PDB file of C-alpha atoms in Angstrom:
ATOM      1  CA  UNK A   1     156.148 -45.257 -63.613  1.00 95.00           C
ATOM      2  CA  UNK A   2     152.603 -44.074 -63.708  1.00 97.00           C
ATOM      3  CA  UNK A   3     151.937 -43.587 -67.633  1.00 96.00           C
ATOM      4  CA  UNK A   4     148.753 -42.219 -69.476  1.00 94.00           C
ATOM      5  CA  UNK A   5     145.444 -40.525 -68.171  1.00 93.00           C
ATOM      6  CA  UNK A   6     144.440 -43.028 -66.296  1.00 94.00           C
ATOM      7  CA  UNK A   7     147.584 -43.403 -64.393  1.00 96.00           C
ATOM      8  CA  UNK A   8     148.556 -46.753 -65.432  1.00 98.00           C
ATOM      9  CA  UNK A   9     151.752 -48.422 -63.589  1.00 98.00           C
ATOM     10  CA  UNK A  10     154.392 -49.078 -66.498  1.00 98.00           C
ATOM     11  CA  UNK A  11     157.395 -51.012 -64.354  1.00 98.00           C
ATOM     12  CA  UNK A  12     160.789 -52.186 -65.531  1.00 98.00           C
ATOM     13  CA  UNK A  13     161.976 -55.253 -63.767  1.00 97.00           C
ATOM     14  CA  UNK A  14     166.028 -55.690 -64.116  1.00 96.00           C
ATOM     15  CA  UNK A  15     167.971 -58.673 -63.193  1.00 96.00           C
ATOM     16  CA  UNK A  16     171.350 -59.407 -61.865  1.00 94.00           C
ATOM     17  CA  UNK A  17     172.765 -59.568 -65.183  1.00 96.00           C
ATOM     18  CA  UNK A  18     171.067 -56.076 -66.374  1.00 97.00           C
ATOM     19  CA  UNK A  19     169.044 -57.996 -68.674  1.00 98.00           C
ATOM     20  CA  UNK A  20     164.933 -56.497 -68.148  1.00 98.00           C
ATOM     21  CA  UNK A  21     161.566 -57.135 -68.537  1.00 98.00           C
ATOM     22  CA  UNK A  22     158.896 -54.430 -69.646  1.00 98.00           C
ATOM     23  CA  UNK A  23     155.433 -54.857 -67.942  1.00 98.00           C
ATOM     24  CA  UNK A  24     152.524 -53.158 -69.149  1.00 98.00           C
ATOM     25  CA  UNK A  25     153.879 -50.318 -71.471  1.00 98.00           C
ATOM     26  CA  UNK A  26     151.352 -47.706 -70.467  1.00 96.00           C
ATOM     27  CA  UNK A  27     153.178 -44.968 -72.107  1.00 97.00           C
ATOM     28  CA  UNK A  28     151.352 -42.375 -74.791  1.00 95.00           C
ATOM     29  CA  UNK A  29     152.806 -39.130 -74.653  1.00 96.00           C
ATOM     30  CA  UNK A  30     156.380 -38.697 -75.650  1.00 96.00           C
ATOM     31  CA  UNK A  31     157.347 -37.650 -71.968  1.00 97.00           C
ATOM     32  CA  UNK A  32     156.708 -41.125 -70.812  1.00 98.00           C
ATOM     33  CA  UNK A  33     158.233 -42.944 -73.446  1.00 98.00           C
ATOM     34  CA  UNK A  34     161.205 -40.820 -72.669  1.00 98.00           C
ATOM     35  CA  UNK A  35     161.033 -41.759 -69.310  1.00 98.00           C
ATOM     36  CA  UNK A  36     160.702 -45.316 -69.743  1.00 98.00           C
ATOM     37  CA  UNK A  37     163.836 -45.447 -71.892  1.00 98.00           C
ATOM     38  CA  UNK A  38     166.318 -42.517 -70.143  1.00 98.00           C
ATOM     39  CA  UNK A  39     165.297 -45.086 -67.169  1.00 98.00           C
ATOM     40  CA  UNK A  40     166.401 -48.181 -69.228  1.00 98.00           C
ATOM     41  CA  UNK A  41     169.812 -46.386 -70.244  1.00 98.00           C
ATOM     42  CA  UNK A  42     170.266 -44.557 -67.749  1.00 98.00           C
ATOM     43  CA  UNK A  43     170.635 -48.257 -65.552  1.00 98.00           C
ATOM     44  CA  UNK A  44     172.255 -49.779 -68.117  1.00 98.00           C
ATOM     45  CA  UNK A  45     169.831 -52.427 -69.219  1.00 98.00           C
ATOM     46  CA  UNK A  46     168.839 -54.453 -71.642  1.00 98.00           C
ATOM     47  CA  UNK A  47     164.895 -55.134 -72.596  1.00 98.00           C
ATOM     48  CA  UNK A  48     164.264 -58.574 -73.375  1.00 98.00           C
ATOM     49  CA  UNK A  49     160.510 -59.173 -72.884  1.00 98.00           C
ATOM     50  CA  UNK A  50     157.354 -57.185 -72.939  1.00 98.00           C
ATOM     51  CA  UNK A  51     155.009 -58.445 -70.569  1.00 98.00           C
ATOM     52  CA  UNK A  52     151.809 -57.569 -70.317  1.00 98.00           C
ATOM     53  CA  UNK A  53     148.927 -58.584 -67.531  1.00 98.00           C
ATOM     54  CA  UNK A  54     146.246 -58.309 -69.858  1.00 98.00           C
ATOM     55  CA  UNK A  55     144.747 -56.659 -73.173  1.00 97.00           C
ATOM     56  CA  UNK A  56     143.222 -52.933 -72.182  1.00 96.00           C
ATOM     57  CA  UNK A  57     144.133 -50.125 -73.735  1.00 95.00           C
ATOM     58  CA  UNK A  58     145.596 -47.958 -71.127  1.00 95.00           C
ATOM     59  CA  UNK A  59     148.221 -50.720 -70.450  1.00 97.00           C
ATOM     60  CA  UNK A  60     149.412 -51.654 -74.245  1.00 96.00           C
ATOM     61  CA  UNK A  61     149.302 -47.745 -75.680  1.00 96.00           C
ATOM     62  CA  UNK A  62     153.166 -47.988 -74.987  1.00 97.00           C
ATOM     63  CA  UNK A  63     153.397 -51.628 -77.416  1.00 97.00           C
ATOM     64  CA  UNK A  64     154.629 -50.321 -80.223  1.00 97.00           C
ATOM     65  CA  UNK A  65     156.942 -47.610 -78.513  1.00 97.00           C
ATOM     66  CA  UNK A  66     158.365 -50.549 -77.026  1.00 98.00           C
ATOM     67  CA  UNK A  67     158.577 -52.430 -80.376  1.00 98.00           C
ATOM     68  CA  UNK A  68     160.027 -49.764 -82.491  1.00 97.00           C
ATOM     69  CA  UNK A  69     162.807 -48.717 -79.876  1.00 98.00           C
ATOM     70  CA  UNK A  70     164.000 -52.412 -78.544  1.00 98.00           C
ATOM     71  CA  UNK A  71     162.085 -54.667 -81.219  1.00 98.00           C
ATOM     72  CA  UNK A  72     160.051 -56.433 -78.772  1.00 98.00           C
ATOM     73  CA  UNK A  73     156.703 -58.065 -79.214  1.00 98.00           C
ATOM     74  CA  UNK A  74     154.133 -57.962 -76.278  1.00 98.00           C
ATOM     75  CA  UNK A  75     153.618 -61.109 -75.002  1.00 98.00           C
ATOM     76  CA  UNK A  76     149.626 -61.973 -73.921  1.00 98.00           C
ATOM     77  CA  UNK A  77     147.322 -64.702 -72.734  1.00 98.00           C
ATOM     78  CA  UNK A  78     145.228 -65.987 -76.030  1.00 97.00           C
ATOM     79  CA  UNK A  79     142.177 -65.390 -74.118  1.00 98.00           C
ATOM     80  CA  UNK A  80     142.742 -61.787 -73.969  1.00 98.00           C
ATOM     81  CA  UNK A  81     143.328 -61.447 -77.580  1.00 97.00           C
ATOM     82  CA  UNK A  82     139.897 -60.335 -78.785  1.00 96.00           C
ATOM     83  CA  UNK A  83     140.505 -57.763 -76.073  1.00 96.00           C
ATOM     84  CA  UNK A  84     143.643 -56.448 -77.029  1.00 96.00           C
ATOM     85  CA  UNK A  85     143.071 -56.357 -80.504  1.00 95.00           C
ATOM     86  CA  UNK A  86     139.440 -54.132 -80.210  1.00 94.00           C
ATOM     87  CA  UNK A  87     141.802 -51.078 -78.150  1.00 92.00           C
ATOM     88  CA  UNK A  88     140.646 -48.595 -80.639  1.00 91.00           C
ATOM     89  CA  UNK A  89     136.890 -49.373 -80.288  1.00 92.00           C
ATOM     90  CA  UNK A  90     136.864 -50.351 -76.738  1.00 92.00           C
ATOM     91  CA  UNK A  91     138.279 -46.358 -76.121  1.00 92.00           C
ATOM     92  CA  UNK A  92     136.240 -44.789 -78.578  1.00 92.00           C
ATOM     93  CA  UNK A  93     133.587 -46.590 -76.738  1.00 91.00           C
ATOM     94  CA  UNK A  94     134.375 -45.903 -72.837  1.00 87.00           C
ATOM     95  CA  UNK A  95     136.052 -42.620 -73.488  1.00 88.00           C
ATOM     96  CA  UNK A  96     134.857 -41.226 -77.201  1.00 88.00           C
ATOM     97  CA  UNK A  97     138.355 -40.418 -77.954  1.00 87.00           C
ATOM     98  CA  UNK A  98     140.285 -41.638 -80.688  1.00 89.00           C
ATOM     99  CA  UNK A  99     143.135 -43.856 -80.158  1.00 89.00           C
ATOM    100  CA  UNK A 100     146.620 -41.853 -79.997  1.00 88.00           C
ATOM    101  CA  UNK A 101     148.736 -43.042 -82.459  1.00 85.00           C
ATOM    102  CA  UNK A 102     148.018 -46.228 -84.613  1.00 88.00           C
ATOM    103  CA  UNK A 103     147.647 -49.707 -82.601  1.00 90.00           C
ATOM    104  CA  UNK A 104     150.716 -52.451 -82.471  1.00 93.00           C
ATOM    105  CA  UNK A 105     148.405 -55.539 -82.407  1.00 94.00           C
ATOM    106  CA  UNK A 106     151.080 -57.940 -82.727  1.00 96.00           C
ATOM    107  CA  UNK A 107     151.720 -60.314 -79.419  1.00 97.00           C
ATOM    108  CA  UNK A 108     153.478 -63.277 -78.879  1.00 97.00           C
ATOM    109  CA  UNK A 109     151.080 -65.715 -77.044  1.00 98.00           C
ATOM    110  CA  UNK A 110     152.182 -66.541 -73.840  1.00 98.00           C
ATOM    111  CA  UNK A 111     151.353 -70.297 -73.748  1.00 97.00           C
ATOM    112  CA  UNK A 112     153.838 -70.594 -76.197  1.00 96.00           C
ATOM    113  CA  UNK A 113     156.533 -68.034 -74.708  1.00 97.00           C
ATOM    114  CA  UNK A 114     159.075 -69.899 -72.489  1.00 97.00           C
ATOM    115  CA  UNK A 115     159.039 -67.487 -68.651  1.00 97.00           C
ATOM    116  CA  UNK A 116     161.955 -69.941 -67.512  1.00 95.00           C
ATOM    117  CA  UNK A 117     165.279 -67.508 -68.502  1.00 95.00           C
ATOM    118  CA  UNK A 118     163.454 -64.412 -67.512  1.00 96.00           C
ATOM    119  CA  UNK A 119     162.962 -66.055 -63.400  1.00 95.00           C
ATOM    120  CA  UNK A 120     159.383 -65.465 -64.027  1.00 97.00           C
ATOM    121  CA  UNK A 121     156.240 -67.270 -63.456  1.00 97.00           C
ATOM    122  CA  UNK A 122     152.349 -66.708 -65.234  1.00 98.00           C
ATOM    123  CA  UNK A 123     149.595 -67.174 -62.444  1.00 98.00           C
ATOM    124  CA  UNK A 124     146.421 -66.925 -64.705  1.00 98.00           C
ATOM    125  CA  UNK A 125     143.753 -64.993 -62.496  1.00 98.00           C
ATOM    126  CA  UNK A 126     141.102 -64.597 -64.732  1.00 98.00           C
ATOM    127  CA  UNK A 127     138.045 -62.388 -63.387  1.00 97.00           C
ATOM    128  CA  UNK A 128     139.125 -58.477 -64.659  1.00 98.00           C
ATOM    129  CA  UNK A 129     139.795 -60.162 -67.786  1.00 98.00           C
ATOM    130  CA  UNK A 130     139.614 -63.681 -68.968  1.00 98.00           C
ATOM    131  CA  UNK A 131     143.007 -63.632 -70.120  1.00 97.00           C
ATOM    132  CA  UNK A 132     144.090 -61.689 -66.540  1.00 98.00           C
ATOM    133  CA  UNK A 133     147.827 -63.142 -65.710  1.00 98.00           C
ATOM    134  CA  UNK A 134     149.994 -61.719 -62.598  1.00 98.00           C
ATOM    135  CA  UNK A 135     153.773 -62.665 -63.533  1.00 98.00           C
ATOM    136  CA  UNK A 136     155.663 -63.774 -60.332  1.00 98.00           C
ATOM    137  CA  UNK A 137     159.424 -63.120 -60.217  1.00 98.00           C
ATOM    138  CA  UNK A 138     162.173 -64.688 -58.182  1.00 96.00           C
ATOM    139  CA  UNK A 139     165.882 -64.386 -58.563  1.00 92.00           C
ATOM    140  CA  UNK A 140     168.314 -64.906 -55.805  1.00 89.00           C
ATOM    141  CA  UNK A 141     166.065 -65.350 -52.866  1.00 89.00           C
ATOM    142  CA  UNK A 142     164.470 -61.563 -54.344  1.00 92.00           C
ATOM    143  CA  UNK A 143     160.434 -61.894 -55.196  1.00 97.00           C
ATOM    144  CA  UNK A 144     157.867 -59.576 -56.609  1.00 98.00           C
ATOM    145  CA  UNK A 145     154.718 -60.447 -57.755  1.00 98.00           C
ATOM    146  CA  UNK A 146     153.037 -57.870 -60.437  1.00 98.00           C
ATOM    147  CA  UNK A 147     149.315 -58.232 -60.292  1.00 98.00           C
ATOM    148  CA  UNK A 148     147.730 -56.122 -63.467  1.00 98.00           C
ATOM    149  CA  UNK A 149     144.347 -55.263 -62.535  1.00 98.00           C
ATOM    150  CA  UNK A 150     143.557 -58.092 -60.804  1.00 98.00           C
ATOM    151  CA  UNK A 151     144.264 -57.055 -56.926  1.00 98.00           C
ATOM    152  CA  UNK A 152     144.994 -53.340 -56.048  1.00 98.00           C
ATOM    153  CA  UNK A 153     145.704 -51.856 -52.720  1.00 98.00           C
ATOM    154  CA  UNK A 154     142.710 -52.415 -50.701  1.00 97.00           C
ATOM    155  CA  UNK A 155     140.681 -53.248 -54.144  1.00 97.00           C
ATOM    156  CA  UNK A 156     140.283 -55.300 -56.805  1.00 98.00           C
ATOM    157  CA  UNK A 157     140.066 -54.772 -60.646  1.00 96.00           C
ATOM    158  CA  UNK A 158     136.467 -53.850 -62.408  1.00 94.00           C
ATOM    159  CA  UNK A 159     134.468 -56.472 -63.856  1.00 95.00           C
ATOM    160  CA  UNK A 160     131.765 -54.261 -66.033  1.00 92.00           C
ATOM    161  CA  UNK A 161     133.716 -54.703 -69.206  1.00 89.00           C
ATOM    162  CA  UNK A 162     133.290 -57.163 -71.850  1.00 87.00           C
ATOM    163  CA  UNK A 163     134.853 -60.873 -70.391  1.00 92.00           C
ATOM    164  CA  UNK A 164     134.691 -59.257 -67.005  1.00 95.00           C
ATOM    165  CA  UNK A 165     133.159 -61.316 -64.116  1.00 96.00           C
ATOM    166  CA  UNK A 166     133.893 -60.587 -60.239  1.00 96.00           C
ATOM    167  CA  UNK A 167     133.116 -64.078 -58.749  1.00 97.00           C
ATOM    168  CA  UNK A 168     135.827 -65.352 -60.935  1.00 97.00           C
ATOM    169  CA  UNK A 169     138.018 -62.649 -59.993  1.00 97.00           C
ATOM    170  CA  UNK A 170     137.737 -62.988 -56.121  1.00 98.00           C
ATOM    171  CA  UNK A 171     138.273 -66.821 -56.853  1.00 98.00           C
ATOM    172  CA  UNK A 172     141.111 -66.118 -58.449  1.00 98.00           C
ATOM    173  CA  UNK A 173     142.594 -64.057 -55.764  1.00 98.00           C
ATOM    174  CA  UNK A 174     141.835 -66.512 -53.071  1.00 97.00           C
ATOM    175  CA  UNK A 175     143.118 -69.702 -54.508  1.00 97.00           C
ATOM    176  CA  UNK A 176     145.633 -68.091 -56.416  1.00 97.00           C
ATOM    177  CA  UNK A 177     147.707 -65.084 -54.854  1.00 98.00           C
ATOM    178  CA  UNK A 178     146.247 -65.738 -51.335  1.00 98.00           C
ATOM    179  CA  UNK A 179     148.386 -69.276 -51.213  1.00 97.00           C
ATOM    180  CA  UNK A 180     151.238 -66.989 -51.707  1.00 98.00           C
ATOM    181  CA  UNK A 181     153.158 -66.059 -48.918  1.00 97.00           C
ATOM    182  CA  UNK A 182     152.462 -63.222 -46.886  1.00 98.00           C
ATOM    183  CA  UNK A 183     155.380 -61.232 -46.984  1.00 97.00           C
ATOM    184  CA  UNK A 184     155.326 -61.160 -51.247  1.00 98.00           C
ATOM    185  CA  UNK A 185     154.634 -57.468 -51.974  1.00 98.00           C
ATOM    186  CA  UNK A 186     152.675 -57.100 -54.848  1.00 98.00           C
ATOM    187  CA  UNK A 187     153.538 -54.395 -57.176  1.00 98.00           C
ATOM    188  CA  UNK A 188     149.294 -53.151 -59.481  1.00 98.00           C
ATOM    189  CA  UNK A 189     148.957 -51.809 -62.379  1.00 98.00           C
ATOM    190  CA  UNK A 190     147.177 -48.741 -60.743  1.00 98.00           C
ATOM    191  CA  UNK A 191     148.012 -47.290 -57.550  1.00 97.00           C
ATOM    192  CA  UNK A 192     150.582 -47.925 -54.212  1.00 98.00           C
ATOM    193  CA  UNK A 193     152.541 -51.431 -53.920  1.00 98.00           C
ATOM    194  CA  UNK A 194     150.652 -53.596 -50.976  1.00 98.00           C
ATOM    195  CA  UNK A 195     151.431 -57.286 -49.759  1.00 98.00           C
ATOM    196  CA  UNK A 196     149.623 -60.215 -50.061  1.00 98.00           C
ATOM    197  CA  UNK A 197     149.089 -60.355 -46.321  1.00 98.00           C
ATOM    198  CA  UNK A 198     147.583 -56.949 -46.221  1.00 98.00           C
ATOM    199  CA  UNK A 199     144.990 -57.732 -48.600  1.00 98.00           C
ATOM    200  CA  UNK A 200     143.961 -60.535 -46.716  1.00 97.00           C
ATOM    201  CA  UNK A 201     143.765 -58.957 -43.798  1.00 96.00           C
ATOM    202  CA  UNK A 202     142.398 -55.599 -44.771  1.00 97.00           C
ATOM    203  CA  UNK A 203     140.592 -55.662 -48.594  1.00 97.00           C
ATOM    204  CA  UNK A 204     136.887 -55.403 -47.813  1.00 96.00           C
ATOM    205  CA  UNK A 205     136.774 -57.338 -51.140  1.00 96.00           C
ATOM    206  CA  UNK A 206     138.016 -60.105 -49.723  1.00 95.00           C
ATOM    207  CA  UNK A 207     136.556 -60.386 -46.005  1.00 88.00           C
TER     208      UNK A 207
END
């Protein structure tokens, strides 16, 4: 579900058992949230962890929408933190607007959050962010990886922000997602679903 301005993926990932997970809450205006949950009812599931791939603002403006309707804390990389909790100042600063709504800056941090139930994997992939993590999911032979802002569609994420550095993220990618198998589509946080054999086969990043 692309949320916000800047068109950030929000996805809902639901198991066998209708239990889901939340990734990147991108939702701000009261459309989207609506969205997000009629899509959660409406399938008959039931939230159980907030995900998210790392601390901007246009993927958490949906974290305490998601904590006030299913009482769920985000769950982030420590090394994102300082990111995640400067949202208001890092938009006033790239955008000059003021943040919509007041901030949920609450997290649970994921080195301490146990993946195992939720048939989920971190892959840290540092480089967009420091904290940068694409969660890998496999249940019943199924697999999706979601890959934040780290690897788009014939792209990868920026590195001009604060923490940002784009050797780290190409390493990342290569040694990381690239030992993955081909076939894996990978679902971004901006933008059309790819594979990871298309990227490395057609991401001028990555040649």
């Amino acid at each position: 579900m692309p949320n916000n301005p800047l068109e950030e993926n929000t996805y809902v990932v639901s198991f066998a058992d209708k239990r889901a997970v939340i990734i990147d809450c991108g939702a701000v205006f009261q459309s989207e949230k609506q969205r997000v949950s009629d899509y959660i009812r409406d399938n008959g599931l039931t939230p159980v962890a907030h995900l998210l791939t790392h601390g901007h603002f246009d993927h958490c403006f949906g974290v305490r929408f998601i904590w006030q309707t299913y009482g769920l804390r985000p769950v982030l990389a420590q090394e994102d933190a300082f990111i995640f909790e400067d949202q208001v100042e890092m938009l006033r600063r790239l955008t000059g607007m003021d943040y919509p709504g007041e901030p949920f800056l609450e997290y649970h941090p994921l080195a301490e959050y146990d993946l195992k139930p939720l048939h989920c994997r971190a892959i840290h992939t540092p480089g967009h962010t420091p904290g940068g993590v694409c969660y890998l999911f496999e249940e019943d032979g199924e697999t999706a990886l979601f890959s934040g802002d780290t690897l788009f569609r014939g792209s990868v994420g920026r590195t001009d922000h604060e923490g940002g550095n784009m050797i780290t993220e190409l390493q990342s990618i290569r040694t990381c997602l690239f030992t993955l198998p081909d076939e894996l589509v990978v679902f971004p946080g901006h933008g059309p679903r790819t594979s990871i054999g298309w990227e490395k086969q057609y991401n001028m990043f990555l040649q």
